[in-house]
Amino acid sequence: FKRAQAQVPEAKLMIVGDGPELESMREFSGNLGLEKSVIFPGRVEYCEIPAFYGAGYAFIMTSTTEVKPLAILEAMAAGLPVVAISAAGSSDTVNQGSDGLLTDHNMDHFTEALLRILKNPDERNKLSAGARATSESYSIDHTAERLENLFERLIREKQNA
């Protein structure tokens, strides 16, 4: 974030949640001179999370160990384009150039992807629309329809066997 903010000084980073590393993350951001640019609201109630997504301009995911990252899907539903490291979970959820940007595990490449969104409102808006569309494919209605179609196909196959 520090590298991106050097080029987009008005950018802010919000890290929502808490855990055993919260204090060390606060200290680290202070050591980098980012105490006024990194916001740590701490733990928030689940019902408040949409407001935090709504305050965002993009969603950043650097985890490489998520199986199916619910946070990415929630961010997409809020219309946030995603910048993530291409890894299990993110690479099968984010569609490169359609609803977000995936990078390898390289800080320069990740920063470049983030800057593409921060500096190009038209691209950010295109990715935002794509993110909303992608999130629809994970809606309850769409998922229930896929399950119903699967069950119907399996029943037909069993009857024809």
PDB file of N, CA and C in Angstrom, residues 8-88:
ATOM      1  N   VAL A   8      -0.585   7.877  -5.274  1.00  0.00           N
ATOM      2  CA  VAL A   8      -1.964   8.339  -5.059  1.00  0.00           C
ATOM      3  C   VAL A   8      -2.075   8.689  -3.574  1.00  0.00           C
ATOM      4  N   PRO A   9      -1.576   9.884  -3.203  1.00  0.00           N
ATOM      5  CA  PRO A   9      -1.464  10.229  -1.781  1.00  0.00           C
ATOM      6  C   PRO A   9      -2.787  10.253  -1.018  1.00  0.00           C
ATOM      7  N   GLU A  10      -3.894  10.452  -1.702  1.00  0.00           N
ATOM      8  CA  GLU A  10      -5.183  10.492  -1.012  1.00  0.00           C
ATOM      9  C   GLU A  10      -5.740   9.101  -0.701  1.00  0.00           C
ATOM     10  N   ALA A  11      -5.085   8.063  -1.181  1.00  0.00           N
ATOM     11  CA  ALA A  11      -5.556   6.693  -0.947  1.00  0.00           C
ATOM     12  C   ALA A  11      -5.478   6.344   0.543  1.00  0.00           C
ATOM     13  N   LYS A  12      -6.449   5.581   0.973  1.00  0.00           N
ATOM     14  CA  LYS A  12      -6.498   5.084   2.344  1.00  0.00           C
ATOM     15  C   LYS A  12      -6.644   3.564   2.294  1.00  0.00           C
ATOM     16  N   LEU A  13      -6.174   2.915   3.322  1.00  0.00           N
ATOM     17  CA  LEU A  13      -6.316   1.470   3.465  1.00  0.00           C
ATOM     18  C   LEU A  13      -7.110   1.204   4.736  1.00  0.00           C
ATOM     19  N   MET A  14      -8.170   0.406   4.613  1.00  0.00           N
ATOM     20  CA  MET A  14      -8.963   0.044   5.784  1.00  0.00           C
ATOM     21  C   MET A  14      -8.836  -1.455   6.004  1.00  0.00           C
ATOM     22  N   ILE A  15      -8.439  -1.824   7.214  1.00  0.00           N
ATOM     23  CA  ILE A  15      -8.310  -3.221   7.590  1.00  0.00           C
ATOM     24  C   ILE A  15      -9.345  -3.483   8.678  1.00  0.00           C
ATOM     25  N   VAL A  16     -10.388  -4.223   8.319  1.00  0.00           N
ATOM     26  CA  VAL A  16     -11.500  -4.469   9.234  1.00  0.00           C
ATOM     27  C   VAL A  16     -11.296  -5.812   9.928  1.00  0.00           C
ATOM     28  N   GLY A  17     -11.569  -5.845  11.218  1.00  0.00           N
ATOM     29  CA  GLY A  17     -11.471  -7.075  11.985  1.00  0.00           C
ATOM     30  C   GLY A  17     -10.410  -6.943  13.061  1.00  0.00           C
ATOM     31  N   ASP A  18     -10.315  -7.994  13.847  1.00  0.00           N
ATOM     32  CA  ASP A  18      -9.262  -7.997  14.854  1.00  0.00           C
ATOM     33  C   ASP A  18      -8.668  -9.390  14.926  1.00  0.00           C
ATOM     34  N   GLY A  19      -7.744  -9.531  15.781  1.00  0.00           N
ATOM     35  CA  GLY A  19      -7.061 -10.804  15.932  1.00  0.00           C
ATOM     36  C   GLY A  19      -5.744 -10.571  16.617  1.00  0.00           C
ATOM     37  N   PRO A  20      -4.980 -11.624  16.752  1.00  0.00           N
ATOM     38  CA  PRO A  20      -3.737 -11.514  17.517  1.00  0.00           C
ATOM     39  C   PRO A  20      -2.700 -10.589  16.881  1.00  0.00           C
ATOM     40  N   GLU A  21      -2.827 -10.274  15.594  1.00  0.00           N
ATOM     41  CA  GLU A  21      -1.829  -9.433  14.919  1.00  0.00           C
ATOM     42  C   GLU A  21      -2.246  -7.981  14.792  1.00  0.00           C
ATOM     43  N   LEU A  22      -3.434  -7.620  15.301  1.00  0.00           N
ATOM     44  CA  LEU A  22      -3.942  -6.263  15.118  1.00  0.00           C
ATOM     45  C   LEU A  22      -2.971  -5.207  15.655  1.00  0.00           C
ATOM     46  N   GLU A  23      -2.503  -5.370  16.853  1.00  0.00           N
ATOM     47  CA  GLU A  23      -1.601  -4.364  17.431  1.00  0.00           C
ATOM     48  C   GLU A  23      -0.285  -4.275  16.663  1.00  0.00           C
ATOM     49  N   SER A  24       0.244  -5.418  16.245  1.00  0.00           N
ATOM     50  CA  SER A  24       1.501  -5.365  15.485  1.00  0.00           C
ATOM     51  C   SER A  24       1.278  -4.720  14.113  1.00  0.00           C
ATOM     52  N   MET A  25       0.081  -4.897  13.538  1.00  0.00           N
ATOM     53  CA  MET A  25      -0.221  -4.234  12.266  1.00  0.00           C
ATOM     54  C   MET A  25      -0.333  -2.723  12.455  1.00  0.00           C
ATOM     55  N   ARG A  26      -0.939  -2.302  13.550  1.00  0.00           N
ATOM     56  CA  ARG A  26      -1.011  -0.859  13.853  1.00  0.00           C
ATOM     57  C   ARG A  26       0.398  -0.282  14.017  1.00  0.00           C
ATOM     58  N   GLU A  27       1.214  -1.001  14.758  1.00  0.00           N
ATOM     59  CA  GLU A  27       2.585  -0.549  14.980  1.00  0.00           C
ATOM     60  C   GLU A  27       3.360  -0.500  13.670  1.00  0.00           C
ATOM     61  N   PHE A  28       3.194  -1.518  12.846  1.00  0.00           N
ATOM     62  CA  PHE A  28       3.884  -1.578  11.559  1.00  0.00           C
ATOM     63  C   PHE A  28       3.483  -0.408  10.670  1.00  0.00           C
ATOM     64  N   SER A  29       2.171  -0.106  10.602  1.00  0.00           N
ATOM     65  CA  SER A  29       1.740   1.017   9.771  1.00  0.00           C
ATOM     66  C   SER A  29       2.312   2.332  10.300  1.00  0.00           C
ATOM     67  N   GLY A  30       2.409   2.464  11.616  1.00  0.00           N
ATOM     68  CA  GLY A  30       3.036   3.652  12.194  1.00  0.00           C
ATOM     69  C   GLY A  30       4.504   3.740  11.843  1.00  0.00           C
ATOM     70  N   ASN A  31       5.207   2.627  11.904  1.00  0.00           N
ATOM     71  CA  ASN A  31       6.637   2.605  11.556  1.00  0.00           C
ATOM     72  C   ASN A  31       6.867   2.992  10.102  1.00  0.00           C
ATOM     73  N   LEU A  32       5.877   2.716   9.251  1.00  0.00           N
ATOM     74  CA  LEU A  32       5.984   3.087   7.839  1.00  0.00           C
ATOM     75  C   LEU A  32       5.521   4.517   7.580  1.00  0.00           C
ATOM     76  N   GLY A  33       5.062   5.200   8.627  1.00  0.00           N
ATOM     77  CA  GLY A  33       4.575   6.563   8.466  1.00  0.00           C
ATOM     78  C   GLY A  33       3.173   6.622   7.879  1.00  0.00           C
ATOM     79  N   LEU A  34       2.411   5.550   8.047  1.00  0.00           N
ATOM     80  CA  LEU A  34       1.076   5.458   7.446  1.00  0.00           C
ATOM     81  C   LEU A  34      -0.045   5.577   8.475  1.00  0.00           C
ATOM     82  N   GLU A  35       0.267   6.022   9.683  1.00  0.00           N
ATOM     83  CA  GLU A  35      -0.758   6.027  10.736  1.00  0.00           C
ATOM     84  C   GLU A  35      -1.988   6.857  10.367  1.00  0.00           C
ATOM     85  N   LYS A  36      -1.853   7.855   9.501  1.00  0.00           N
ATOM     86  CA  LYS A  36      -3.008   8.662   9.100  1.00  0.00           C
ATOM     87  C   LYS A  36      -3.681   8.112   7.846  1.00  0.00           C
ATOM     88  N   SER A  37      -3.088   7.101   7.245  1.00  0.00           N
ATOM     89  CA  SER A  37      -3.613   6.558   5.991  1.00  0.00           C
ATOM     90  C   SER A  37      -4.183   5.157   6.112  1.00  0.00           C
ATOM     91  N   VAL A  38      -3.868   4.475   7.194  1.00  0.00           N
ATOM     92  CA  VAL A  38      -4.385   3.127   7.414  1.00  0.00           C
ATOM     93  C   VAL A  38      -5.387   3.197   8.562  1.00  0.00           C
ATOM     94  N   ILE A  39      -6.588   2.728   8.280  1.00  0.00           N
ATOM     95  CA  ILE A  39      -7.691   2.795   9.239  1.00  0.00           C
ATOM     96  C   ILE A  39      -7.944   1.399   9.782  1.00  0.00           C
ATOM     97  N   PHE A  40      -7.995   1.277  11.094  1.00  0.00           N
ATOM     98  CA  PHE A  40      -8.242   0.006  11.776  1.00  0.00           C
ATOM     99  C   PHE A  40      -9.511   0.129  12.622  1.00  0.00           C
ATOM    100  N   PRO A  41     -10.686  -0.108  12.028  1.00  0.00           N
ATOM    101  CA  PRO A  41     -11.897  -0.023  12.850  1.00  0.00           C
ATOM    102  C   PRO A  41     -12.034  -1.160  13.855  1.00  0.00           C
ATOM    103  N   GLY A  42     -11.214  -2.200  13.719  1.00  0.00           N
ATOM    104  CA  GLY A  42     -11.310  -3.340  14.626  1.00  0.00           C
ATOM    105  C   GLY A  42     -12.465  -4.254  14.260  1.00  0.00           C
ATOM    106  N   ARG A  43     -12.919  -4.988  15.254  1.00  0.00           N
ATOM    107  CA  ARG A  43     -14.027  -5.928  15.036  1.00  0.00           C
ATOM    108  C   ARG A  43     -15.316  -5.150  14.851  1.00  0.00           C
ATOM    109  N   VAL A  44     -16.100  -5.558  13.857  1.00  0.00           N
ATOM    110  CA  VAL A  44     -17.401  -4.932  13.627  1.00  0.00           C
ATOM    111  C   VAL A  44     -18.458  -6.031  13.577  1.00  0.00           C
ATOM    112  N   GLU A  45     -19.667  -5.662  13.913  1.00  0.00           N
ATOM    113  CA  GLU A  45     -20.782  -6.606  13.832  1.00  0.00           C
ATOM    114  C   GLU A  45     -21.038  -6.964  12.375  1.00  0.00           C
ATOM    115  N   TYR A  46     -21.468  -8.201  12.146  1.00  0.00           N
ATOM    116  CA  TYR A  46     -21.686  -8.668  10.783  1.00  0.00           C
ATOM    117  C   TYR A  46     -22.667  -7.762  10.024  1.00  0.00           C
ATOM    118  N   CYS A  47     -23.690  -7.284  10.709  1.00  0.00           N
ATOM    119  CA  CYS A  47     -24.684  -6.434  10.051  1.00  0.00           C
ATOM    120  C   CYS A  47     -24.096  -5.096   9.608  1.00  0.00           C
ATOM    121  N   GLU A  48     -22.943  -4.704  10.139  1.00  0.00           N
ATOM    122  CA  GLU A  48     -22.297  -3.441   9.771  1.00  0.00           C
ATOM    123  C   GLU A  48     -21.337  -3.586   8.590  1.00  0.00           C
ATOM    124  N   ILE A  49     -20.992  -4.807   8.232  1.00  0.00           N
ATOM    125  CA  ILE A  49     -19.980  -5.032   7.200  1.00  0.00           C
ATOM    126  C   ILE A  49     -20.348  -4.403   5.856  1.00  0.00           C
ATOM    127  N   PRO A  50     -21.609  -4.479   5.393  1.00  0.00           N
ATOM    128  CA  PRO A  50     -21.910  -3.837   4.108  1.00  0.00           C
ATOM    129  C   PRO A  50     -21.547  -2.350   4.058  1.00  0.00           C
ATOM    130  N   ALA A  51     -21.676  -1.650   5.157  1.00  0.00           N
ATOM    131  CA  ALA A  51     -21.315  -0.226   5.180  1.00  0.00           C
ATOM    132  C   ALA A  51     -19.811  -0.047   4.949  1.00  0.00           C
ATOM    133  N   PHE A  52     -19.010  -0.961   5.456  1.00  0.00           N
ATOM    134  CA  PHE A  52     -17.565  -0.865   5.256  1.00  0.00           C
ATOM    135  C   PHE A  52     -17.208  -1.169   3.805  1.00  0.00           C
ATOM    136  N   TYR A  53     -17.842  -2.178   3.215  1.00  0.00           N
ATOM    137  CA  TYR A  53     -17.619  -2.423   1.783  1.00  0.00           C
ATOM    138  C   TYR A  53     -18.059  -1.209   0.978  1.00  0.00           C
ATOM    139  N   GLY A  54     -19.180  -0.621   1.360  1.00  0.00           N
ATOM    140  CA  GLY A  54     -19.701   0.537   0.646  1.00  0.00           C
ATOM    141  C   GLY A  54     -18.775   1.733   0.694  1.00  0.00           C
ATOM    142  N   ALA A  55     -17.935   1.807   1.700  1.00  0.00           N
ATOM    143  CA  ALA A  55     -16.988   2.913   1.828  1.00  0.00           C
ATOM    144  C   ALA A  55     -15.750   2.696   0.963  1.00  0.00           C
ATOM    145  N   GLY A  56     -15.613   1.500   0.393  1.00  0.00           N
ATOM    146  CA  GLY A  56     -14.401   1.161  -0.336  1.00  0.00           C
ATOM    147  C   GLY A  56     -14.414   1.559  -1.794  1.00  0.00           C
ATOM    148  N   TYR A  57     -13.236   1.560  -2.385  1.00  0.00           N
ATOM    149  CA  TYR A  57     -13.036   1.846  -3.802  1.00  0.00           C
ATOM    150  C   TYR A  57     -12.550   0.590  -4.517  1.00  0.00           C
ATOM    151  N   ALA A  58     -11.875  -0.283  -3.774  1.00  0.00           N
ATOM    152  CA  ALA A  58     -11.381  -1.564  -4.292  1.00  0.00           C
ATOM    153  C   ALA A  58     -11.201  -2.487  -3.094  1.00  0.00           C
ATOM    154  N   PHE A  59     -11.107  -3.780  -3.384  1.00  0.00           N
ATOM    155  CA  PHE A  59     -10.890  -4.764  -2.336  1.00  0.00           C
ATOM    156  C   PHE A  59      -9.564  -5.462  -2.611  1.00  0.00           C
ATOM    157  N   ILE A  60      -8.723  -5.528  -1.591  1.00  0.00           N
ATOM    158  CA  ILE A  60      -7.394  -6.115  -1.729  1.00  0.00           C
ATOM    159  C   ILE A  60      -7.329  -7.414  -0.943  1.00  0.00           C
ATOM    160  N   MET A  61      -6.865  -8.470  -1.596  1.00  0.00           N
ATOM    161  CA  MET A  61      -6.702  -9.767  -0.933  1.00  0.00           C
ATOM    162  C   MET A  61      -5.296 -10.274  -1.226  1.00  0.00           C
ATOM    163  N   THR A  62      -4.493 -10.386  -0.180  1.00  0.00           N
ATOM    164  CA  THR A  62      -3.130 -10.893  -0.368  1.00  0.00           C
ATOM    165  C   THR A  62      -2.962 -12.307   0.154  1.00  0.00           C
ATOM    166  N   SER A  63      -4.018 -12.869   0.721  1.00  0.00           N
ATOM    167  CA  SER A  63      -3.927 -14.223   1.244  1.00  0.00           C
ATOM    168  C   SER A  63      -3.737 -15.216   0.094  1.00  0.00           C
ATOM    169  N   THR A  64      -2.924 -16.205   0.343  1.00  0.00           N
ATOM    170  CA  THR A  64      -2.718 -17.261  -0.653  1.00  0.00           C
ATOM    171  C   THR A  64      -3.262 -18.600  -0.167  1.00  0.00           C
ATOM    172  N   THR A  65      -4.049 -18.582   0.921  1.00  0.00           N
ATOM    173  CA  THR A  65      -4.524 -19.837   1.502  1.00  0.00           C
ATOM    174  C   THR A  65      -6.039 -19.926   1.635  1.00  0.00           C
ATOM    175  N   GLU A  66      -6.776 -19.003   1.027  1.00  0.00           N
ATOM    176  CA  GLU A  66      -8.239 -19.057   1.107  1.00  0.00           C
ATOM    177  C   GLU A  66      -8.760 -20.123   0.147  1.00  0.00           C
ATOM    178  N   VAL A  67      -9.723 -20.904   0.572  1.00  0.00           N
ATOM    179  CA  VAL A  67     -10.292 -21.941  -0.289  1.00  0.00           C
ATOM    180  C   VAL A  67     -11.349 -21.328  -1.210  1.00  0.00           C
ATOM    181  N   LYS A  68     -12.345 -20.716  -0.643  1.00  0.00           N
ATOM    182  CA  LYS A  68     -13.347 -19.975  -1.408  1.00  0.00           C
ATOM    183  C   LYS A  68     -13.607 -18.710  -0.610  1.00  0.00           C
ATOM    184  N   PRO A  69     -12.903 -17.648  -0.933  1.00  0.00           N
ATOM    185  CA  PRO A  69     -12.908 -16.464  -0.081  1.00  0.00           C
ATOM    186  C   PRO A  69     -14.245 -15.724  -0.076  1.00  0.00           C
ATOM    187  N   LEU A  70     -14.994 -15.913   0.994  1.00  0.00           N
ATOM    188  CA  LEU A  70     -16.281 -15.254   1.157  1.00  0.00           C
ATOM    189  C   LEU A  70     -16.117 -13.738   1.118  1.00  0.00           C
ATOM    190  N   ALA A  71     -15.043 -13.226   1.676  1.00  0.00           N
ATOM    191  CA  ALA A  71     -14.823 -11.777   1.678  1.00  0.00           C
ATOM    192  C   ALA A  71     -14.743 -11.236   0.254  1.00  0.00           C
ATOM    193  N   ILE A  72     -14.135 -11.971  -0.661  1.00  0.00           N
ATOM    194  CA  ILE A  72     -14.081 -11.530  -2.058  1.00  0.00           C
ATOM    195  C   ILE A  72     -15.484 -11.480  -2.636  1.00  0.00           C
ATOM    196  N   LEU A  73     -16.289 -12.501  -2.383  1.00  0.00           N
ATOM    197  CA  LEU A  73     -17.655 -12.523  -2.908  1.00  0.00           C
ATOM    198  C   LEU A  73     -18.491 -11.394  -2.324  1.00  0.00           C
ATOM    199  N   GLU A  74     -18.328 -11.120  -1.040  1.00  0.00           N
ATOM    200  CA  GLU A  74     -19.053 -10.012  -0.415  1.00  0.00           C
ATOM    201  C   GLU A  74     -18.627  -8.678  -1.026  1.00  0.00           C
ATOM    202  N   ALA A  75     -17.325  -8.511  -1.233  1.00  0.00           N
ATOM    203  CA  ALA A  75     -16.824  -7.274  -1.829  1.00  0.00           C
ATOM    204  C   ALA A  75     -17.358  -7.104  -3.246  1.00  0.00           C
ATOM    205  N   MET A  76     -17.383  -8.182  -4.008  1.00  0.00           N
ATOM    206  CA  MET A  76     -17.918  -8.114  -5.370  1.00  0.00           C
ATOM    207  C   MET A  76     -19.398  -7.725  -5.353  1.00  0.00           C
ATOM    208  N   ALA A  77     -20.145  -8.293  -4.432  1.00  0.00           N
ATOM    209  CA  ALA A  77     -21.570  -7.959  -4.331  1.00  0.00           C
ATOM    210  C   ALA A  77     -21.759  -6.476  -4.036  1.00  0.00           C
ATOM    211  N   ALA A  78     -20.788  -5.873  -3.361  1.00  0.00           N
ATOM    212  CA  ALA A  78     -20.833  -4.440  -3.079  1.00  0.00           C
ATOM    213  C   ALA A  78     -20.288  -3.612  -4.232  1.00  0.00           C
ATOM    214  N   GLY A  79     -19.873  -4.292  -5.301  1.00  0.00           N
ATOM    215  CA  GLY A  79     -19.363  -3.581  -6.474  1.00  0.00           C
ATOM    216  C   GLY A  79     -17.914  -3.176  -6.382  1.00  0.00           C
ATOM    217  N   LEU A  80     -17.168  -3.833  -5.508  1.00  0.00           N
ATOM    218  CA  LEU A  80     -15.747  -3.505  -5.393  1.00  0.00           C
ATOM    219  C   LEU A  80     -14.922  -4.383  -6.315  1.00  0.00           C
ATOM    220  N   PRO A  81     -14.136  -3.785  -7.198  1.00  0.00           N
ATOM    221  CA  PRO A  81     -13.203  -4.594  -7.980  1.00  0.00           C
ATOM    222  C   PRO A  81     -12.144  -5.169  -7.041  1.00  0.00           C
ATOM    223  N   VAL A  82     -11.646  -6.338  -7.380  1.00  0.00           N
ATOM    224  CA  VAL A  82     -10.716  -7.062  -6.514  1.00  0.00           C
ATOM    225  C   VAL A  82      -9.307  -7.015  -7.096  1.00  0.00           C
ATOM    226  N   VAL A  83      -8.340  -6.790  -6.234  1.00  0.00           N
ATOM    227  CA  VAL A  83      -6.933  -6.979  -6.573  1.00  0.00           C
ATOM    228  C   VAL A  83      -6.451  -8.080  -5.646  1.00  0.00           C
ATOM    229  N   ALA A  84      -6.004  -9.186  -6.223  1.00  0.00           N
ATOM    230  CA  ALA A  84      -5.618 -10.335  -5.406  1.00  0.00           C
ATOM    231  C   ALA A  84      -4.422 -11.049  -6.010  1.00  0.00           C
ATOM    232  N   ILE A  85      -3.729 -11.759  -5.151  1.00  0.00           N
ATOM    233  CA  ILE A  85      -2.666 -12.642  -5.605  1.00  0.00           C
ATOM    234  C   ILE A  85      -3.341 -13.891  -6.162  1.00  0.00           C
ATOM    235  N   SER A  86      -2.906 -14.314  -7.335  1.00  0.00           N
ATOM    236  CA  SER A  86      -3.474 -15.500  -7.964  1.00  0.00           C
ATOM    237  C   SER A  86      -3.050 -16.732  -7.167  1.00  0.00           C
ATOM    238  N   ALA A  87      -4.023 -17.298  -6.459  1.00  0.00           N
ATOM    239  CA  ALA A  87      -3.773 -18.456  -5.611  1.00  0.00           C
ATOM    240  C   ALA A  87      -5.090 -19.207  -5.464  1.00  0.00           C
ATOM    241  N   ALA A  88      -5.058 -20.334  -4.787  1.00  0.00           N
ATOM    242  CA  ALA A  88      -6.280 -21.101  -4.545  1.00  0.00           C
ATOM    243  C   ALA A  88      -7.337 -20.176  -3.963  1.00  0.00           C
TER     244      ALA A  88
END
